[in-house]
Amino acid sequence: MTATAPAAEATVRKSSPGAARGPRRRPGRLRRIGLPYLLLLPALLLELLVHLVPMVIGIVMSFKELTQFYIRDWGTAPWAGFDNYSVSVDFDAPVGQALLHSFLVTVAFTVLSVGLCWLIGTAAAVFMQDTFRGRGLLRALFLVPYALPVYAAVITWVFMFQHDNGLVNHVLHDQLGLTDKPSFWLIGDNSFVALLTVSVWKGWPFAFLIVMAGLQNIPRELYEAAALDGAGMIQQLRRITLPSLRPVNQVLVLVLFLWTFNDFNTPYVLFGKSAPEAADLVSVHIYQASFVTWNFGTGSAMSVLLLLFLLVVTGVYLALTSRGRRTAQ
């Protein structure tokens, strides 16, 4: 009896389902945990190849005296240290003065473009909340500028801004008589207005789409209760709509800021390789410093400075918005 009991207990342990499943549980768990990372691996490798590797190469190039004489083998270019950065931020020298002017133009352009895009998009989204005939058609028409390819849309605006045959001068001067003579929109001071017009035209539908999606999460009962209490449309907008849209607007403003400050396609297609002084954005200025003057070291240093500026602004903005969210809660 005593000899057969341990053998029978061992046989029972080997034949029990829990004992058979125990050693296999850990490989199954590792397989389940590793599967998401395995599925993300192609995207991570592509991100590394497309973004991170060129970024690292650009940072290395900013510390080199990379001119047209070393283009064929840029690795042999001599090290310049922080000379490219010191030249870029020397605002008493021509290079630094030009970069500072471009930066100020970009800041003014970004503030006006983001503000107008948000204002027009929010107004259109609030207006589209009411049910009326043709609302679906208007929503589709509002999204046309955002759906069009950037190059096709901006090239159309180039033809519209032409001095002699453009639609803008035809309407403002020939039909409405608002100007004494046809204006030059793609050169001179008017180029800033033309660039701002195109940027707002193609940017506000995105704000309209995001705000309209955020409005769907606001309960209609809040507006009905406010109307019963005697609150008008302006009070409902101030007390209900805007506070409820605060998380959506925080993300929207940040995305619009980054897109607008880094915008290169719009000014490049609108003005070409050399933008007018009034519309000399940082993105086009860096392109000119790199591919027109063939000074890739200085252009890379300007790009790194732009990256650092955007990182600092983004970090400060996120810190302020998160602190305001915690205070409100």
Coordinates of C-alpha atoms in Angstrom, one line a residue:
M1 CA 0.0 0.0 0.0
T2 CA 2.7 2.5 0.9
A3 CA 4.7 1.7 -2.2
T4 CA 1.9 2.0 -4.7
A5 CA 0.5 5.3 -3.2
P6 CA 3.3 7.6 -4.5
A7 CA 3.2 6.0 -7.9
A8 CA -0.5 6.5 -8.1
E9 CA -0.2 10.2 -7.0
A10 CA 2.5 10.7 -9.6
T11 CA 0.2 9.2 -12.3
V12 CA -2.7 11.4 -11.3
R13 CA -0.4 14.5 -11.5
K14 CA 0.8 13.6 -15.0
S15 CA -2.7 12.9 -16.2
S16 CA -4.4 16.0 -14.7
P17 CA -5.2 18.8 -17.2
G18 CA -3.8 21.5 -15.0
A19 CA -0.4 19.8 -14.8
A20 CA -0.3 19.3 -18.6
R21 CA -1.3 22.9 -19.2
G22 CA 1.1 24.5 -16.7
P23 CA 4.4 24.3 -18.6
R24 CA 2.8 25.5 -21.9
R25 CA 1.2 28.6 -20.4
R26 CA 4.3 30.7 -20.4
P27 CA 5.2 30.3 -24.1
G28 CA 1.6 31.1 -25.0
R29 CA 1.7 34.3 -22.9
L30 CA 4.9 35.4 -24.5
R31 CA 3.5 34.8 -27.9
R32 CA 0.4 36.9 -27.1
I33 CA 2.5 39.7 -25.7
G34 CA 5.0 39.7 -28.5
L35 CA 2.4 39.6 -31.3
P36 CA 1.4 43.3 -31.1
Y37 CA 5.1 44.4 -31.2
L38 CA 5.7 42.0 -34.1
L39 CA 2.8 43.7 -36.0
L40 CA 4.2 47.2 -35.2
L41 CA 7.7 46.3 -36.3
P42 CA 7.2 47.1 -40.1
A43 CA 5.7 50.5 -39.3
L44 CA 8.5 51.2 -36.8
L45 CA 11.2 50.2 -39.3
L46 CA 9.5 52.4 -42.0
E47 CA 9.3 55.3 -39.6
L48 CA 13.0 54.9 -38.8
L49 CA 13.9 54.8 -42.4
V50 CA 11.8 57.7 -43.6
H51 CA 12.0 60.1 -40.7
L52 CA 14.6 59.3 -38.0
V53 CA 17.5 58.4 -40.3
P54 CA 17.3 61.6 -42.4
M55 CA 16.8 63.6 -39.2
V56 CA 20.0 62.3 -37.7
I57 CA 21.9 62.8 -41.0
G58 CA 20.6 66.4 -41.1
I59 CA 21.9 67.0 -37.6
V60 CA 25.3 65.7 -38.5
M61 CA 25.3 67.9 -41.6
S62 CA 24.6 71.0 -39.5
F63 CA 28.0 70.5 -37.9
K64 CA 29.9 70.3 -41.2
E65 CA 31.1 72.9 -43.6
L66 CA 29.1 71.3 -46.4
T67 CA 29.1 73.4 -49.6
Q68 CA 28.8 72.6 -53.2
F69 CA 32.4 71.4 -53.3
Y70 CA 31.6 68.4 -51.0
I71 CA 28.2 67.4 -52.5
R72 CA 29.5 64.2 -54.2
D73 CA 31.0 62.9 -50.9
W74 CA 29.5 64.9 -48.1
G75 CA 31.2 62.7 -45.5
T76 CA 34.6 64.2 -46.4
A77 CA 33.4 67.8 -45.6
P78 CA 35.4 69.4 -42.7
W79 CA 33.8 69.8 -39.3
A80 CA 32.6 73.3 -38.6
G81 CA 31.5 72.8 -35.0
F82 CA 28.9 75.4 -34.0
D83 CA 29.9 77.9 -36.7
N84 CA 26.8 77.2 -38.8
Y85 CA 24.6 77.9 -35.8
S86 CA 26.5 81.0 -34.8
V87 CA 26.1 82.4 -38.3
S88 CA 22.4 81.6 -38.3
V89 CA 21.7 83.4 -35.0
D90 CA 24.1 86.3 -35.6
F91 CA 21.3 88.9 -36.2
D92 CA 23.9 91.7 -36.9
A93 CA 25.1 89.8 -40.0
P94 CA 23.1 89.5 -43.3
V95 CA 22.4 85.8 -42.9
G96 CA 21.0 86.2 -39.4
Q97 CA 19.0 89.3 -40.3
A98 CA 17.4 87.4 -43.2
L99 CA 16.6 84.4 -41.0
L100 CA 15.1 86.7 -38.2
H101 CA 12.9 88.5 -40.8
S102 CA 11.7 85.2 -42.2
F103 CA 11.0 83.9 -38.7
L104 CA 8.9 87.0 -37.8
V105 CA 7.0 86.8 -41.1
T106 CA 6.3 83.1 -40.4
V107 CA 5.1 83.9 -36.8
A108 CA 2.7 86.6 -38.1
F109 CA 1.5 84.3 -40.9
T110 CA 0.9 81.4 -38.6
V111 CA -1.0 83.4 -36.0
L112 CA -3.3 84.9 -38.5
S113 CA -3.8 81.7 -40.5
V114 CA -4.5 79.5 -37.5
G115 CA -6.8 82.1 -35.9
L116 CA -8.8 82.6 -39.1
C117 CA -9.0 78.9 -39.8
W118 CA -10.3 78.2 -36.3
L119 CA -12.8 81.1 -36.4
I120 CA -14.3 80.3 -39.8
G121 CA -14.3 76.6 -39.1
T122 CA -16.0 76.9 -35.8
A123 CA -18.6 79.4 -37.1
A124 CA -19.4 77.1 -40.0
A125 CA -19.6 74.0 -37.7
V126 CA -22.0 75.8 -35.3
F127 CA -24.1 77.0 -38.2
M128 CA -24.3 73.5 -39.6
Q129 CA -25.7 72.0 -36.4
D130 CA -29.2 73.2 -37.2
T131 CA -31.3 71.1 -39.6
F132 CA -32.3 72.7 -42.9
R133 CA -32.7 71.8 -46.5
G134 CA -29.4 71.4 -48.3
R135 CA -27.3 71.0 -45.2
G136 CA -25.6 67.8 -46.6
L137 CA -24.7 69.5 -49.8
L138 CA -23.2 72.5 -48.0
R139 CA -21.1 70.2 -45.8
A140 CA -19.7 68.5 -48.9
L141 CA -18.9 71.8 -50.6
F142 CA -17.2 73.1 -47.5
L143 CA -14.8 70.1 -47.5
V144 CA -13.8 70.6 -51.2
P145 CA -10.8 72.8 -50.5
Y146 CA -9.5 70.2 -47.9
A147 CA -10.1 67.3 -50.3
L148 CA -8.3 68.9 -53.3
P149 CA -4.6 68.1 -53.9
V150 CA -2.4 70.9 -52.7
Y151 CA -0.6 71.5 -56.0
A152 CA -3.8 71.6 -58.0
A153 CA -5.5 74.0 -55.6
V154 CA -2.5 76.4 -55.3
I155 CA -1.9 76.4 -59.1
T156 CA -5.5 77.4 -59.6
W157 CA -5.0 80.3 -57.2
V158 CA -1.8 81.3 -59.1
F159 CA -4.0 81.8 -62.2
M160 CA -6.6 83.7 -60.2
F161 CA -3.9 86.0 -58.8
Q162 CA -2.5 87.0 -62.2
H163 CA -2.1 90.7 -62.8
D164 CA -3.8 91.0 -66.2
N165 CA -6.1 88.0 -66.6
G166 CA -6.7 86.9 -63.0
L167 CA -10.1 86.5 -61.6
V168 CA -9.3 88.4 -58.4
N169 CA -8.3 91.6 -60.2
H170 CA -11.3 91.1 -62.5
V171 CA -13.7 91.1 -59.6
L172 CA -12.1 93.7 -57.4
H173 CA -11.1 96.2 -60.1
D174 CA -13.3 95.6 -63.2
Q175 CA -16.6 94.7 -61.6
L176 CA -16.6 96.1 -58.0
G177 CA -14.2 99.0 -58.6
L178 CA -12.6 98.6 -55.1
T179 CA -9.1 99.3 -56.5
D180 CA -7.7 102.1 -58.6
K181 CA -5.7 99.7 -60.8
P182 CA -5.1 96.0 -61.0
S183 CA -2.9 94.8 -58.1
F184 CA 0.2 92.6 -58.2
W185 CA -0.6 89.8 -55.8
L186 CA 2.4 87.5 -56.3
I187 CA 5.0 90.1 -55.7
G188 CA 5.5 93.0 -53.3
D189 CA 3.6 93.4 -50.0
N190 CA 0.4 91.9 -51.4
S191 CA 2.1 88.6 -51.6
F192 CA 1.5 88.1 -47.8
V193 CA -2.2 88.7 -48.3
A194 CA -2.3 86.2 -51.2
L195 CA -0.4 83.6 -49.2
L196 CA -2.6 84.1 -46.2
T197 CA -5.8 83.8 -48.4
V198 CA -4.7 80.5 -49.9
S199 CA -3.6 79.1 -46.5
V200 CA -6.9 80.0 -44.9
W201 CA -8.9 78.8 -47.9
K202 CA -7.4 75.3 -47.8
G203 CA -7.1 75.1 -44.0
W204 CA -10.4 76.1 -42.5
P205 CA -12.3 73.0 -43.8
F206 CA -10.1 70.9 -41.5
A207 CA -11.1 73.0 -38.5
F208 CA -14.7 72.8 -39.6
L209 CA -14.5 69.0 -39.8
I210 CA -12.9 68.6 -36.4
V211 CA -15.2 71.0 -34.6
M212 CA -18.2 69.5 -36.2
A213 CA -17.2 66.1 -35.0
G214 CA -16.7 67.5 -31.5
L215 CA -20.1 69.1 -31.5
Q216 CA -21.7 65.7 -31.9
N217 CA -20.6 64.7 -28.4
I218 CA -22.4 67.7 -26.7
P219 CA -25.9 66.5 -25.5
R220 CA -28.8 68.4 -27.0
E221 CA -30.4 68.4 -23.6
L222 CA -28.0 71.0 -22.4
Y223 CA -29.1 73.5 -25.1
E224 CA -32.8 72.7 -24.4
A225 CA -32.3 73.3 -20.7
A226 CA -30.4 76.5 -21.4
A227 CA -33.2 77.7 -23.8
L228 CA -35.8 77.1 -21.1
D229 CA -33.8 79.2 -18.7
G230 CA -33.8 82.0 -21.2
A231 CA -30.2 81.7 -22.5
G232 CA -29.7 83.1 -26.0
M233 CA -27.5 81.8 -28.8
I234 CA -24.5 83.8 -27.6
Q235 CA -24.8 82.7 -24.0
Q236 CA -25.2 79.0 -25.1
L237 CA -22.1 79.4 -27.2
R238 CA -20.1 80.9 -24.3
R239 CA -21.4 78.6 -21.6
I240 CA -21.9 75.3 -23.3
T241 CA -20.3 75.1 -26.8
L242 CA -16.9 76.5 -26.2
P243 CA -16.2 74.9 -22.8
S244 CA -17.3 71.5 -24.2
L245 CA -15.1 72.0 -27.2
R246 CA -12.0 72.9 -25.1
P247 CA -10.2 69.5 -25.4
V248 CA -11.0 69.4 -29.2
N249 CA -9.7 72.9 -29.7
Q250 CA -6.5 72.3 -27.8
V251 CA -5.5 69.5 -30.2
L252 CA -6.9 71.4 -33.2
V253 CA -4.9 74.6 -32.6
L254 CA -1.7 72.6 -32.0
V255 CA -2.1 70.6 -35.3
L256 CA -2.9 73.7 -37.2
F257 CA 0.1 75.5 -35.7
L258 CA 2.5 72.8 -36.7
W259 CA 1.1 72.4 -40.2
T260 CA 1.1 76.1 -40.9
F261 CA 4.5 76.9 -39.5
N262 CA 6.1 74.1 -41.5
D263 CA 4.1 74.7 -44.6
F264 CA 6.4 74.5 -47.7
N265 CA 4.1 73.4 -50.5
T266 CA 1.8 76.4 -50.5
P267 CA 4.5 79.2 -50.8
Y268 CA 6.7 77.1 -53.1
V269 CA 3.9 76.5 -55.6
L270 CA 2.5 80.0 -55.2
F271 CA 5.8 82.0 -55.6
G272 CA 8.4 79.5 -56.9
K273 CA 11.9 79.1 -55.6
S274 CA 12.4 82.7 -54.5
A275 CA 9.5 84.0 -52.4
P276 CA 8.9 87.7 -52.1
E277 CA 10.3 89.4 -48.9
A278 CA 6.8 89.9 -47.5
A279 CA 6.0 86.2 -47.8
D280 CA 9.4 84.7 -47.0
L281 CA 8.5 81.9 -44.7
V282 CA 11.1 79.9 -42.8
S283 CA 10.5 76.7 -44.8
V284 CA 11.2 78.4 -48.1
H285 CA 14.1 80.4 -46.6
I286 CA 15.8 77.2 -45.5
Y287 CA 15.2 75.8 -48.9
Q288 CA 16.9 78.8 -50.5
A289 CA 19.8 78.7 -48.0
S290 CA 20.4 75.0 -48.9
F291 CA 19.6 74.5 -52.5
V292 CA 20.0 77.9 -54.0
T293 CA 23.2 79.1 -52.3
W294 CA 24.5 75.5 -52.0
N295 CA 25.3 75.9 -48.3
F296 CA 23.8 72.8 -46.9
G297 CA 25.6 73.1 -43.6
T298 CA 24.0 76.4 -42.8
G299 CA 20.6 75.2 -44.1
S300 CA 20.8 72.1 -41.9
A301 CA 21.6 74.3 -38.9
M302 CA 18.6 76.4 -39.6
S303 CA 16.4 73.3 -39.9
V304 CA 17.7 72.0 -36.5
L305 CA 16.9 75.4 -34.9
L306 CA 13.4 75.3 -36.4
L307 CA 13.0 71.8 -35.0
L308 CA 14.1 72.9 -31.5
F309 CA 11.8 75.9 -31.6
L310 CA 8.8 73.7 -32.5
L311 CA 9.6 71.2 -29.8
V312 CA 9.9 73.9 -27.2
V313 CA 6.6 75.6 -28.3
T314 CA 4.8 72.2 -28.4
G315 CA 6.1 71.2 -24.9
V316 CA 5.1 74.6 -23.4
Y317 CA 1.7 74.4 -25.0
L318 CA 1.0 70.9 -23.8
A319 CA 2.2 71.8 -20.3
L320 CA -0.1 74.8 -20.1
T321 CA -3.1 73.0 -21.5
S322 CA -2.7 70.0 -19.2
R323 CA -2.3 72.3 -16.2
G324 CA -5.5 74.2 -17.3
R325 CA -7.3 70.9 -17.7
R326 CA -6.3 69.8 -14.2
T327 CA -7.4 73.2 -12.8
A328 CA -10.8 72.9 -14.5
Q329 CA -11.3 69.4 -13.1

